[in-house]
Short mmCIF file of C-alpha atoms in Angstrom, two decimals:
data_model
loop_
_atom_site.label_atom_id
_atom_site.label_comp_id
_atom_site.label_asym_id
_atom_site.label_seq_id
_atom_site.Cartn_x
_atom_site.Cartn_y
_atom_site.Cartn_z
CA MET A 1 -21.00 -30.81 -24.46
CA LYS A 2 -18.41 -31.02 -22.46
CA SER A 3 -19.82 -28.41 -19.69
CA LYS A 4 -20.72 -30.94 -17.55
CA ASN A 5 -19.65 -30.25 -13.51
CA ILE A 6 -17.66 -27.06 -15.07
CA LYS A 7 -17.93 -23.74 -12.71
CA ASN A 8 -19.17 -20.28 -14.32
CA VAL A 9 -15.13 -18.32 -13.89
CA PHE A 10 -17.35 -15.44 -15.03
CA LYS A 11 -18.91 -12.24 -13.33
CA GLU A 12 -21.15 -9.60 -14.30
CA GLY A 13 -18.81 -6.72 -14.40
CA PRO A 14 -16.22 -5.64 -11.88
CA ILE A 15 -14.74 -7.87 -9.04
CA SER A 16 -14.92 -5.19 -5.98
CA SER A 17 -13.22 -5.00 -3.04
CA GLU A 18 -15.64 -6.54 -1.07
CA PHE A 19 -15.79 -9.79 -2.53
CA ILE A 20 -12.38 -10.13 -2.42
CA GLY A 21 -11.97 -9.13 1.24
CA ASN A 22 -14.90 -11.51 1.45
CA SER A 23 -13.27 -15.00 0.00
CA ILE A 24 -10.26 -14.10 1.98
CA TYR A 25 -12.36 -13.97 5.60
CA LYS A 26 -14.23 -17.53 4.05
CA HIS A 27 -10.06 -19.44 4.34
CA GLN A 28 -9.67 -18.00 7.60
CA SER A 29 -11.93 -21.62 8.52
CA LYS A 30 -9.46 -23.92 6.53
CA THR A 31 -6.22 -24.02 9.34
CA SER A 32 -3.97 -26.73 7.17
CA ILE A 33 -3.09 -23.51 4.58
CA GLY A 34 -0.48 -21.38 5.83
CA ALA A 35 0.18 -19.48 2.59
CA HIS A 36 -2.30 -16.94 0.15
CA ASN A 37 -1.15 -15.80 -2.93
CA ILE A 38 -3.55 -13.13 -5.31
CA PHE A 39 -3.25 -11.94 -8.44
CA LEU A 40 -5.60 -9.37 -9.47
CA GLY A 41 -5.92 -7.96 -12.92
CA GLN A 42 -7.05 -4.07 -12.78
CA VAL A 43 -8.38 -2.17 -15.90
CA ARG A 44 -5.31 0.23 -16.56
CA ALA A 45 -6.16 4.18 -18.15
CA ASP A 46 -3.38 3.73 -20.74
CA VAL A 47 -3.43 7.03 -23.19
CA VAL A 48 -3.43 5.69 -26.94
CA ASN A 49 -2.74 9.23 -29.29
CA GLY A 50 -3.63 11.07 -26.91
CA LYS A 51 -6.97 9.34 -25.79
CA THR A 52 -7.28 7.83 -22.15
CA VAL A 53 -9.15 4.41 -21.74
CA SER A 54 -11.63 4.47 -19.61
CA ALA A 55 -13.14 1.07 -19.44
CA ILE A 56 -13.21 -2.40 -20.99
CA GLU A 57 -15.91 -4.23 -22.00
CA TYR A 58 -15.53 -7.87 -21.95
CA THR A 59 -16.63 -10.29 -23.92
CA ALA A 60 -16.03 -14.48 -24.31
CA TYR A 61 -16.58 -17.79 -25.96
CA GLN A 62 -18.43 -18.40 -22.53
CA ASP A 63 -18.63 -22.40 -23.44
CA MET A 64 -15.03 -22.95 -23.92
CA ALA A 65 -13.34 -20.27 -21.58
CA ASN A 66 -15.42 -22.28 -18.50
CA GLN A 67 -13.51 -25.18 -20.03
CA LYS A 68 -10.16 -23.73 -20.59
CA PHE A 69 -10.69 -22.40 -17.00
CA HIS A 70 -12.00 -25.79 -15.82
CA ASP A 71 -8.76 -28.11 -17.74
CA ILE A 72 -6.73 -24.96 -15.86
CA ARG A 73 -7.41 -25.42 -13.12
CA GLU A 74 -7.41 -29.72 -13.58
CA ALA A 75 -3.28 -29.54 -14.96
CA THR A 76 -2.68 -26.69 -11.36
CA PHE A 77 -3.44 -29.15 -8.83
CA ASN A 78 -1.99 -31.89 -10.80
CA LYS A 79 1.30 -30.25 -11.05
CA PHE A 80 1.16 -28.03 -7.74
CA GLN A 81 0.31 -29.06 -4.01
CA LEU A 82 -2.73 -26.62 -3.26
CA THR A 83 -5.49 -26.73 -0.72
CA CYS A 84 -7.49 -24.50 -3.13
CA MET A 85 -7.98 -22.59 -6.10
CA HIS A 86 -10.27 -19.79 -6.88
CA ILE A 87 -10.57 -18.14 -10.64
CA TYR A 88 -13.24 -15.11 -11.16
CA HIS A 89 -12.60 -12.88 -15.06
CA SER A 90 -15.67 -10.72 -15.59
CA LEU A 91 -18.14 -10.01 -18.33
CA GLY A 92 -18.84 -6.58 -19.77
CA THR A 93 -17.93 -3.35 -18.51
CA VAL A 94 -15.02 -3.29 -15.90
CA LYS A 95 -13.64 0.61 -15.65
CA ALA A 96 -10.64 1.80 -15.70
CA GLY A 97 -9.12 0.81 -11.86
CA GLU A 98 -11.92 -1.22 -11.13
CA ILE A 99 -10.64 -5.46 -11.32
CA CYS A 100 -11.04 -7.33 -13.52
CA LEU A 101 -9.47 -10.89 -13.16
CA PHE A 102 -9.08 -12.82 -9.16
CA VAL A 103 -7.07 -15.54 -8.99
CA PHE A 104 -6.59 -17.23 -5.68
CA VAL A 105 -4.31 -19.86 -4.42
CA SER A 106 -3.58 -21.20 -1.38
CA ALA A 107 -1.57 -24.15 0.50
CA PRO A 108 -0.14 -25.01 3.26
CA HIS A 109 3.46 -23.52 2.01
CA ARG A 110 4.18 -20.65 0.10
CA LYS A 111 7.01 -21.65 -2.28
CA VAL A 112 4.16 -23.77 -4.15
CA VAL A 113 1.57 -21.13 -4.13
CA PHE A 114 4.22 -18.06 -6.14
CA LYS A 115 5.33 -20.91 -9.03
CA ALA A 116 1.07 -22.16 -8.95
CA LEU A 117 -0.02 -17.96 -9.16
CA GLU A 118 1.98 -17.69 -11.80
CA TYR A 119 1.52 -20.79 -13.78
CA VAL A 120 -2.30 -20.36 -13.59
CA VAL A 121 -2.19 -16.42 -14.86
CA GLU A 122 -0.22 -17.18 -17.49
CA GLU A 123 -2.47 -20.31 -18.37
CA ILE A 124 -4.96 -18.10 -18.73
CA LYS A 125 -3.71 -15.01 -20.91
CA ALA A 126 -2.97 -17.79 -23.65
CA HIS A 127 -5.37 -20.06 -23.75
CA VAL A 128 -8.96 -18.16 -22.48
CA PRO A 129 -10.88 -16.95 -25.06
CA VAL A 130 -11.68 -13.75 -23.96
CA PHE A 131 -12.30 -10.10 -25.33
CA GLY A 132 -11.54 -6.89 -24.57
CA LYS A 133 -12.44 -3.83 -26.35
CA GLU A 134 -11.03 -0.40 -24.56
CA ILE A 135 -13.07 1.84 -24.72
CA PHE A 136 -12.15 5.52 -25.02
CA GLU A 137 -13.06 8.88 -23.05
CA ASP A 138 -14.98 9.89 -26.51
CA GLN A 139 -16.05 6.06 -27.51
CA SER A 140 -14.00 5.40 -29.72
CA HIS A 141 -12.46 1.76 -29.22
CA GLN A 142 -9.68 -0.31 -30.25
CA TRP A 143 -9.68 -4.08 -29.67
CA LYS A 144 -7.01 -5.32 -26.12
CA VAL A 145 -4.69 -8.46 -26.65
CA ASN A 146 -2.40 -10.16 -24.51
CA ASN A 147 1.39 -9.92 -24.07
CA MET B 1 -23.04 -29.58 -44.52
CA GLN B 2 -24.42 -27.59 -42.63
CA ILE B 3 -22.05 -25.70 -39.69
CA THR B 4 -22.84 -23.09 -36.73
CA ILE B 5 -20.42 -20.48 -36.69
CA LYS B 6 -19.73 -18.06 -34.28
CA TYR B 7 -18.41 -14.41 -33.76
CA PHE B 8 -17.24 -12.96 -31.24
CA GLY B 9 -14.61 -9.80 -30.05
CA GLN B 10 -13.39 -8.01 -33.40
CA ILE B 11 -14.78 -10.32 -35.58
CA VAL B 12 -18.17 -9.19 -35.19
CA GLU B 13 -17.61 -5.35 -36.25
CA VAL B 14 -17.36 -7.36 -40.08
CA THR B 15 -19.90 -10.09 -39.41
CA HIS B 16 -22.49 -7.76 -38.12
CA LYS B 17 -23.42 -10.73 -36.04
CA THR B 18 -22.65 -12.71 -33.39
CA GLU B 19 -23.95 -16.18 -34.67
CA GLU B 20 -24.90 -18.10 -37.98
CA THR B 21 -25.62 -21.63 -39.52
CA LEU B 22 -23.95 -21.69 -42.81
CA GLU B 23 -24.10 -24.78 -45.47
CA VAL B 24 -20.24 -25.35 -46.15
CA SER B 25 -19.27 -27.70 -48.80
CA GLY B 26 -15.69 -29.38 -48.40
CA ASN B 27 -14.67 -31.36 -45.26
CA GLN B 28 -11.79 -29.76 -43.91
CA ILE B 29 -11.81 -25.85 -41.59
CA ALA B 30 -9.78 -24.73 -44.49
CA ASP B 31 -13.53 -24.51 -47.10
CA VAL B 32 -15.36 -23.33 -43.90
CA LEU B 33 -12.67 -20.51 -43.93
CA ASN B 34 -13.59 -20.00 -47.57
CA THR B 35 -16.84 -19.83 -47.02
CA LEU B 36 -16.35 -17.30 -45.00
CA GLN B 37 -14.19 -15.21 -46.07
CA THR B 38 -15.75 -15.50 -49.60
CA LYS B 39 -19.31 -13.89 -47.68
CA TYR B 40 -17.04 -11.27 -45.03
CA ILE B 41 -14.17 -10.21 -47.39
CA LYS B 42 -12.63 -7.77 -44.76
CA LEU B 43 -12.09 -10.72 -42.51
CA LYS B 44 -8.65 -10.99 -44.22
CA ASP B 45 -7.31 -8.58 -42.62
CA LEU B 46 -8.16 -9.74 -39.23
CA GLY B 47 -6.00 -12.30 -36.85
CA PHE B 48 -8.22 -15.03 -35.73
CA GLN B 49 -7.72 -18.25 -34.52
CA ILE B 50 -10.47 -21.58 -35.84
CA ALA B 51 -12.46 -23.56 -32.66
CA GLN B 52 -14.22 -26.42 -33.84
CA ASN B 53 -16.39 -28.23 -30.59
CA GLN B 54 -14.10 -25.91 -28.36
CA GLU B 55 -10.68 -26.87 -29.18
CA LEU B 56 -8.37 -24.27 -31.46
CA VAL B 57 -8.06 -26.12 -35.01
CA SER B 58 -5.78 -26.19 -38.02
CA LEU B 59 -6.69 -25.39 -41.29
CA ASN B 60 -6.39 -28.86 -42.51
CA THR B 61 -8.64 -30.54 -39.02
CA LYS B 62 -11.78 -32.31 -40.18
CA ILE B 63 -15.08 -31.13 -40.15
CA SER B 64 -16.80 -32.54 -37.68
CA GLY B 65 -19.93 -30.85 -37.98
CA ALA B 66 -20.10 -29.28 -34.42
CA GLU B 67 -19.92 -25.27 -33.48
CA ILE B 68 -17.11 -23.48 -35.21
CA ALA B 69 -15.82 -20.46 -33.75
CA LEU B 70 -13.71 -17.44 -34.85
CA LEU B 71 -11.52 -15.53 -32.38
CA PRO B 72 -9.68 -13.23 -32.47
CA PRO B 73 -6.98 -12.43 -29.98
CA PHE B 74 -7.45 -13.32 -26.48
CA ALA B 75 -7.40 -10.18 -24.03
CA GLY B 76 -8.38 -12.12 -20.82
CA GLY B 77 -7.08 -10.80 -17.78
CA MET C 1 19.10 5.79 15.60
CA LYS C 2 18.94 4.71 11.96
CA SER C 3 14.86 5.06 12.19
CA LYS C 4 14.48 8.23 10.56
CA ASN C 5 11.54 8.41 8.18
CA ILE C 6 11.70 4.44 8.39
CA LYS C 7 7.89 3.06 8.61
CA ASN C 8 6.22 1.01 11.38
CA VAL C 9 5.32 -2.34 9.59
CA PHE C 10 3.91 -3.74 12.52
CA LYS C 11 0.26 -4.55 13.60
CA GLU C 12 -1.15 -5.34 17.09
CA GLY C 13 -2.63 -8.91 16.09
CA PRO C 14 -4.43 -10.75 12.85
CA ILE C 15 -4.29 -9.09 9.46
CA SER C 16 -8.13 -9.09 9.37
CA SER C 17 -9.76 -9.52 5.68
CA GLU C 18 -11.66 -5.82 5.95
CA PHE C 19 -8.24 -4.47 6.11
CA ILE C 20 -6.93 -5.96 3.11
CA GLY C 21 -10.03 -5.86 0.97
CA ASN C 22 -9.69 -1.92 2.53
CA SER C 23 -6.59 -1.99 0.74
CA ILE C 24 -7.50 -3.18 -2.26
CA TYR C 25 -10.30 -0.34 -2.33
CA LYS C 26 -7.61 1.62 -1.82
CA HIS C 27 -5.46 1.18 -5.43
CA GLN C 28 -8.56 1.22 -7.72
CA SER C 29 -8.31 4.47 -7.59
CA LYS C 30 -3.97 4.26 -9.42
CA THR C 31 -5.16 3.91 -13.19
CA SER C 32 -1.86 3.08 -14.10
CA ILE C 33 -1.72 0.01 -11.55
CA GLY C 34 -3.06 -3.42 -14.38
CA ALA C 35 -2.22 -6.45 -11.75
CA HIS C 36 -1.28 -6.68 -8.27
CA ASN C 37 -0.04 -9.62 -6.40
CA ILE C 38 -0.70 -10.33 -2.99
CA PHE C 39 0.75 -12.76 -0.61
CA LEU C 40 -0.45 -13.81 2.80
CA GLY C 41 0.69 -15.43 5.59
CA GLN C 42 -1.74 -17.16 7.82
CA VAL C 43 -1.43 -19.35 10.91
CA ARG C 44 -1.55 -23.12 10.51
CA ALA C 45 -2.85 -24.90 12.80
CA ASP C 46 0.00 -28.25 12.52
CA VAL C 47 0.17 -30.95 14.36
CA VAL C 48 3.11 -31.71 16.78
CA ASN C 49 3.35 -34.63 19.09
CA GLY C 50 -0.07 -34.86 18.99
CA LYS C 51 -0.90 -31.03 20.14
CA THR C 52 -2.17 -28.97 17.77
CA VAL C 53 -0.78 -25.37 17.16
CA SER C 54 -3.83 -22.77 18.85
CA ALA C 55 -2.16 -19.72 18.09
CA ILE C 56 1.58 -18.17 17.40
CA GLU C 57 2.66 -14.97 19.18
CA TYR C 58 4.80 -12.86 17.24
CA THR C 59 8.18 -10.12 18.93
CA ALA C 60 10.22 -8.53 17.44
CA TYR C 61 13.14 -6.47 17.72
CA GLN C 62 11.12 -3.89 16.38
CA ASP C 63 14.08 -1.27 15.39
CA MET C 64 16.87 -3.77 13.42
CA ALA C 65 13.14 -5.32 11.60
CA ASN C 66 11.44 -1.83 10.91
CA GLN C 67 15.09 -1.32 9.45
CA LYS C 68 15.39 -4.34 6.88
CA PHE C 69 11.70 -3.87 6.19
CA HIS C 70 12.90 -0.32 4.76
CA ASP C 71 15.93 -1.56 3.08
CA ILE C 72 14.07 -4.98 2.00
CA ARG C 73 11.62 -2.06 0.17
CA GLU C 74 14.05 -0.08 -1.46
CA ALA C 75 16.05 -3.39 -2.39
CA THR C 76 13.03 -4.34 -4.30
CA PHE C 77 11.66 -0.79 -6.08
CA ASN C 78 15.44 -1.24 -7.37
CA LYS C 79 15.48 -3.88 -8.46
CA PHE C 80 11.47 -4.56 -9.60
CA GLN C 81 9.60 -1.22 -11.63
CA LEU C 82 6.32 -1.42 -8.99
CA THR C 83 3.80 0.99 -8.78
CA CYS C 84 4.10 0.21 -5.54
CA MET C 85 4.52 -2.00 -2.31
CA HIS C 86 3.21 -2.46 0.91
CA ILE C 87 4.31 -4.64 4.42
CA TYR C 88 2.41 -4.99 7.43
CA HIS C 89 3.34 -7.82 9.87
CA SER C 90 1.52 -8.65 13.13
CA LEU C 91 2.87 -8.58 16.64
CA GLY C 92 1.13 -10.14 19.96
CA THR C 93 -1.62 -13.21 19.23
CA VAL C 94 -2.96 -14.76 15.91
CA LYS C 95 -4.88 -17.61 16.23
CA ALA C 96 -4.49 -20.19 13.79
CA GLY C 97 -6.42 -19.53 10.24
CA GLU C 98 -6.30 -15.11 11.22
CA ILE C 99 -3.26 -14.10 8.95
CA CYS C 100 0.18 -12.65 10.15
CA LEU C 101 1.22 -11.05 7.49
CA PHE C 102 -0.02 -9.56 4.11
CA VAL C 103 2.14 -8.64 1.25
CA PHE C 104 1.11 -6.29 -1.62
CA VAL C 105 2.83 -4.75 -4.83
CA SER C 106 1.90 -3.29 -7.81
CA ALA C 107 2.72 -2.37 -11.83
CA PRO C 108 1.93 -1.79 -14.71
CA HIS C 109 2.37 -5.06 -16.21
CA ARG C 110 1.73 -8.57 -14.45
CA LYS C 111 5.38 -10.17 -15.49
CA VAL C 112 7.31 -8.06 -12.73
CA VAL C 113 4.60 -8.58 -9.84
CA PHE C 114 5.65 -12.23 -9.53
CA LYS C 115 9.21 -11.80 -9.55
CA ALA C 116 8.96 -9.10 -6.92
CA LEU C 117 6.90 -10.40 -4.36
CA GLU C 118 8.37 -13.31 -4.23
CA TYR C 119 12.33 -12.01 -3.48
CA VAL C 120 10.41 -9.41 -0.84
CA VAL C 121 8.76 -12.78 0.99
CA GLU C 122 11.77 -14.45 0.64
CA GLU C 123 13.75 -11.75 2.47
CA ILE C 124 11.30 -10.86 4.80
CA LYS C 125 11.44 -14.42 6.10
CA ALA C 126 15.27 -15.01 5.83
CA HIS C 127 16.38 -10.93 6.92
CA VAL C 128 13.75 -9.77 9.49
CA PRO C 129 13.69 -10.44 13.34
CA VAL C 130 10.73 -11.36 13.84
CA PHE C 131 10.06 -14.41 16.72
CA GLY C 132 7.12 -16.75 16.62
CA LYS C 133 6.34 -19.01 19.93
CA GLU C 134 3.69 -21.68 19.47
CA ILE C 135 1.47 -21.96 21.73
CA PHE C 136 -0.02 -25.33 21.31
CA GLU C 137 -4.14 -26.15 22.55
CA ASP C 138 -2.96 -26.80 26.51
CA GLN C 139 -0.58 -23.95 26.35
CA SER C 140 2.82 -25.47 25.99
CA HIS C 141 4.57 -24.45 23.49
CA GLN C 142 7.51 -24.33 20.81
CA TRP C 143 9.10 -22.14 18.94
CA LYS C 144 8.91 -21.34 15.43
CA VAL C 145 11.61 -21.49 12.58
CA ASN C 146 11.21 -20.41 9.08
CA ASN C 147 12.97 -22.54 6.43
CA MET D 1 33.12 -1.12 28.42
CA GLN D 2 28.84 -0.93 29.97
CA ILE D 3 26.74 -2.44 27.32
CA THR D 4 23.49 -3.11 25.97
CA ILE D 5 22.51 -6.24 25.72
CA LYS D 6 18.92 -7.21 24.24
CA TYR D 7 17.23 -10.25 24.17
CA PHE D 8 14.40 -12.14 21.86
CA GLY D 9 12.27 -15.74 20.68
CA GLN D 10 12.97 -18.35 22.69
CA ILE D 11 16.58 -16.44 25.23
CA VAL D 12 14.02 -15.28 27.18
CA GLU D 13 13.68 -17.93 28.81
CA VAL D 14 17.53 -18.58 29.53
CA THR D 15 18.50 -14.77 30.32
CA HIS D 16 14.85 -14.61 31.89
CA LYS D 17 15.19 -10.72 30.85
CA THR D 18 14.29 -8.60 27.60
CA GLU D 19 17.10 -5.77 27.99
CA GLU D 20 20.15 -5.35 30.80
CA THR D 21 23.21 -2.84 31.66
CA LEU D 22 26.72 -5.44 31.48
CA GLU D 23 30.49 -4.35 31.93
CA VAL D 24 32.18 -6.16 29.37
CA SER D 25 35.95 -6.34 29.55
CA GLY D 26 37.68 -6.88 26.19
CA ASN D 27 36.93 -5.53 22.25
CA GLN D 28 35.32 -7.99 20.39
CA ILE D 29 31.72 -9.09 19.80
CA ALA D 30 33.21 -13.09 21.10
CA ASP D 31 34.12 -10.98 24.56
CA VAL D 32 30.29 -10.03 24.75
CA LEU D 33 29.41 -13.64 24.54
CA ASN D 34 31.99 -15.32 26.42
CA THR D 35 30.81 -13.01 29.18
CA LEU D 36 26.67 -13.85 29.12
CA GLN D 37 27.33 -17.85 28.50
CA THR D 38 29.84 -17.62 32.02
CA LYS D 39 26.65 -15.78 33.71
CA TYR D 40 23.15 -17.61 31.37
CA ILE D 41 25.02 -21.46 31.23
CA LYS D 42 21.80 -22.72 29.38
CA LEU D 43 22.58 -20.16 26.44
CA LYS D 44 25.77 -22.70 25.44
CA ASP D 45 22.11 -24.57 23.93
CA LEU D 46 20.56 -22.50 22.07
CA GLY D 47 21.03 -21.28 18.51
CA PHE D 48 21.67 -16.99 17.79
CA GLN D 49 22.73 -14.70 15.47
CA ILE D 50 24.51 -11.41 17.35
CA ALA D 51 23.27 -7.61 15.89
CA GLN D 52 24.86 -4.20 17.06
CA ASN D 53 23.65 -1.14 15.98
CA GLN D 54 20.75 -3.85 14.09
CA GLU D 55 22.89 -5.47 11.62
CA LEU D 56 23.86 -8.83 12.01
CA VAL D 57 28.26 -9.60 13.30
CA SER D 58 30.30 -12.03 13.89
CA LEU D 59 32.77 -13.16 16.67
CA ASN D 60 35.49 -11.23 15.64
CA THR D 61 33.62 -7.65 15.28
CA LYS D 62 35.24 -5.17 17.66
CA ILE D 63 32.13 -3.36 20.04
CA SER D 64 32.13 -0.19 19.54
CA GLY D 65 29.29 0.36 22.43
CA ALA D 66 26.33 0.22 20.30
CA GLU D 67 23.22 -1.53 21.75
CA ILE D 68 24.14 -5.46 20.64
CA ALA D 69 20.93 -7.79 20.57
CA LEU D 70 20.44 -11.47 20.42
CA LEU D 71 18.29 -13.42 18.47
CA PRO D 72 16.78 -16.74 17.76
CA PRO D 73 16.41 -18.22 14.19
CA PHE D 74 13.76 -15.95 12.36
CA ALA D 75 10.36 -16.68 12.24
CA GLY D 76 8.55 -13.62 10.55
CA GLY D 77 5.25 -14.14 8.07
#
């Protein structure tokens, strides 16, 4: 297996605002940082044919996904001068309004964090094998596709 | 060859299982796909990519014996 | 005065991670949002001629600054399809490692939030009359200049 | 004309006050600047922009009687 030293990016259920706040707090001891940029993916209550999405149930090919997250992380550190980067993705049920993706990049100066964050998020959307089942209020479902 | 195959997302609605080990004859990924489409006719209606040993592969990639996975469209984030 | 209906963007002292976490929490009832992007400016402990910055003391031409923040807000909503936007800036003393700027943009889909956030931050840096006195550990100081 | 003038940041280290009202003769912002540079010689060493009624103005802008401010380089964020 390739999964040596590969972090587990997944968290069961939604990512709480307390977790995010605490993650920000932990970076206040890193006084070389001047700029943080955070992306949060939140589950939308989309209406499809009159039915409203109430939650997304996430599954993943976890070994491959963690490998891809690792590769994205390495590529991002190679491309951009970042001080640190953190990625968390939900598995299982995340209700509408709850957060399913948390990407956090930090650097001494701001310009690089904008480019780095967008790069990371687009790479995740394109290359990480995560699957989302959109559950409607009547318990029917459809499969989410990134665009 | 005995190959372990994993199914994800919408694929599981057709296979009704998340993993199985199958005997595959032939030496290309295309041969795996043929075996699977024979066993699960509805697979032909679904879009998916195929990974071998956690890397996306094409139909003419050689079968290595490593784990194969059928991956429907990604929906992370 | 032009300051009718102009929000006050300034907060006395640093912006806490709890405040940011709570602001994220409040957006979980807005279920049309799919993507948040957050910029945080953090005070760096820069070393200049062997002396380390321990804090920045912020002052501002407050009426003009709030008017500029308002103008930037209006321009951003005109340029980008956002669901909401929040800006907070510190006044007074913010120690190294603490947060002095919090910009929060949200939209149904992700692509627009990256562009909008960078636009807002660059506009703030260029056009808002805020002044920063970098205080060194020996109580000497120098004046910060954005670049 | 009586003009209220505000000082910010490093400018205050030269004027030792944050605000004052001065009598200015002439009708352009350049005349305000001349008055100030006569009163505070060290102002010539500092970089700043001038705002009138909370908008940046140039030296040949007409004095309107509204509040004027001397703004050193911005450092927000």
